[in-house]
Amino acid sequence: MVVNSKPFCSFLLYLGLYLLSTSAMPKTNATVHYHDFVVQATPVKRLCKTHNSITVNGMYPGPTLEVNNGDTLVVSVVNRARYNVTIHWHGVRQMRTGWADGPEFVTQCPIRPGGSYTYRFTIQEQEGTLWWHAHSSWLRATVYGALIIRPKKGDSYPFAKPKRETNLLLGEWWDANPIDVVREATRTGGTPNVSDAYTINGQPGDLYNCSKKDTVIVPVDSGETNLLRVVNSALNQQLFFQVANHKLTVVAADASYVKPFTTSVLMLGPGQTTDVLITADQAPTRYYIAARAYASAQGAPFDNTTTTAILEYKSAPCPAKGVSVKPIMPILPAFNDTATATAFTSSFRSPRQVPVPTDIDENLFITAGLGLNNCPPGSRPRNCQGPNGTRFAASMNNISFQLPSTFSLLQAHQQGIRGVFTSDFPANPPLKFDYTGNVSRSIWQPIPGTKVYRLKYGATVQVVLQGTNIFTSENHPIHLHGYDFYILAEGFGNFNPRKDTAKFNLIDPPLRNTASLPVGGWTVIRFIADNPGVWLFHCHLDVHINWGLAMAFLVENGVGELETLEHPPADLPVC
Ligand code: C2O
């Protein structure tokens, strides 16, 4: 679907593109899609109560964008809300268009209330499901939507064309203003309140109060195959996902195809997408599609509710009047079923042999985990409500990431503005310790900093991500902006270079933008630094970003225009 919100402009643009394509440019059937996003407060009723939620165009979830590989998106965002906002196109590689990536204070200053900004970027060699979301405070709780990338016109899926396609966005709902929830946590230093519901396409479903009649229905005909595009858009929770009595064949993840495999359970960390084929081969009735937490941190509070939608066979016999047929419920894994989560994440392969970089220029070892800051003497107890009068923190290599506030990192880099960041993010932990063992309390306190790691254009990069057991260990969905990376291996305990390198899959590792770092374990990823700019690398649990579980890669320009970051757009917001 092409939405031409500015018909005359797009006519001129098409004309321009046509003239260009008939002269200098190679022939292309790529399309330019124009969208208007108005960020605004909208009454949304869930769980028996109405909240004035921040939405895009009054929709929750927001509009679905559908494009073909190779197409260009031009999205004009107008901010009519009372908060700063930015929009991030999660997983889009943004080749040379870092200005359109979206994370606040990283690639742009926020769009202030009343302000606007137009994001322009082209989808290059990505197919499958991505999504977009606000990248400012906790606005993404309600500001998000799907970005569907189909093959180029004339190309087809690497599997039989499904009869239908259904987007299933898993979300997280607070019976409160999510911005108040995070502000309160920042004030107290403790953990933010957990959510009150999970949602599927914005609806909690049958099992919650006042939610039954709006439960999402996914219709199917007996015998047909449907492509489900599942996105974990929740703020702070990994989720298990299941459809009662039905097998799921995974065909893609994070907009890259995978070697198909069949499973009954998916596990997605926030940020991850999984495309699955489901065939309606069961008795014609109603089946629950259900999701609930995979919560790996021992003893930590989490939202233990279950969201549902209903897979409904259209040929299901009509129930007698007044009788409702209860859908069949799947038996979901226990919230702490790490074995099931691991079996799932380690099943991914690329469809065929892939060019994994082997000569490594930059070999980084990055620890990721929590921390606790001691409260400075004289601070008030109400601001130190973390464990034993501390404040929660998190870090990578012991640096607790602080966003700048006067310039974005990308602006500061491109314009040579000093004093905004330093380039001394350490390639190794400043201190070696038994990362997943009983970590001495004396090294729980990270150091705040705005540090980037510089990469030469074209460098081959390996990152060993090592979870820590500081305060507690847990699974972290680690996301890299502007890149996809190969996941070579994952494991539990401390990474051991002498024996674990033997586990590396150098043949057909999966290509992802978000890796699930196992609880008390490690993950190894590789990529080539072929996209100049400043790219955030962070845990996609928003609570952990707030605490500083992030860093950024600064990738220098290469040689010539095609290896150089584009000029910033004229309407780039200033801080
Ligand atoms: Cu999906 Cu930094 O984001």
mmCIF file of C-alpha atoms and ligand atoms in Angstrom, residues 88-91 101 103 131-135 140 270-271 479-481 513-514 536-540 542 545, ligand 1:
data_model
loop_
_atom_site.group_PDB
_atom_site.id
_atom_site.type_symbol
_atom_site.label_atom_id
_atom_site.label_comp_id
_atom_site.label_asym_id
_atom_site.label_seq_id
_atom_site.Cartn_x
_atom_site.Cartn_y
_atom_site.Cartn_z
ATOM 1 C CA HIS A 88 13.495 4.905 15.243
ATOM 2 C CA TRP A 89 13.149 2.464 12.343
ATOM 3 C CA HIS A 90 14.252 -0.602 14.227
ATOM 4 C CA GLY A 91 16.488 -2.828 12.130
ATOM 5 C CA ASP A 101 17.968 6.481 12.540
ATOM 6 C CA PRO A 103 17.624 7.514 18.854
ATOM 7 C CA TRP A 131 9.065 -2.195 13.119
ATOM 8 C CA TRP A 132 9.294 1.418 14.155
ATOM 9 C CA HIS A 133 9.079 2.926 17.610
ATOM 10 C CA ALA A 134 9.637 6.117 19.575
ATOM 11 C CA HIS A 135 13.210 6.321 20.899
ATOM 12 C CA ARG A 140 7.494 3.569 22.744
ATOM 13 C CA PRO A 270 12.057 -6.823 22.920
ATOM 14 C CA GLY A 271 13.170 -5.604 19.493
ATOM 15 C CA HIS A 479 20.435 -4.448 19.762
ATOM 16 C CA LEU A 480 22.848 -2.783 17.348
ATOM 17 C CA HIS A 481 21.583 0.181 15.345
ATOM 18 C CA ASN A 513 19.872 -6.992 14.658
ATOM 19 C CA THR A 514 19.083 -8.054 18.234
ATOM 20 C CA LEU A 536 23.850 2.814 19.508
ATOM 21 C CA PHE A 537 24.452 -0.688 20.881
ATOM 22 C CA HIS A 538 22.190 -1.365 23.831
ATOM 23 C CA CYS A 539 19.962 -3.614 25.842
ATOM 24 C CA HIS A 540 16.440 -3.303 24.432
ATOM 25 C CA ASP A 542 14.018 0.152 28.299
ATOM 26 C CA ILE A 545 18.774 1.708 28.838
HETATM 27 CU CU1 C2O B 1 14.501 -0.695 18.832
HETATM 28 CU CU2 C2O B 1 17.647 1.592 20.122
HETATM 29 O O1 C2O B 1 16.051 0.469 19.475
#
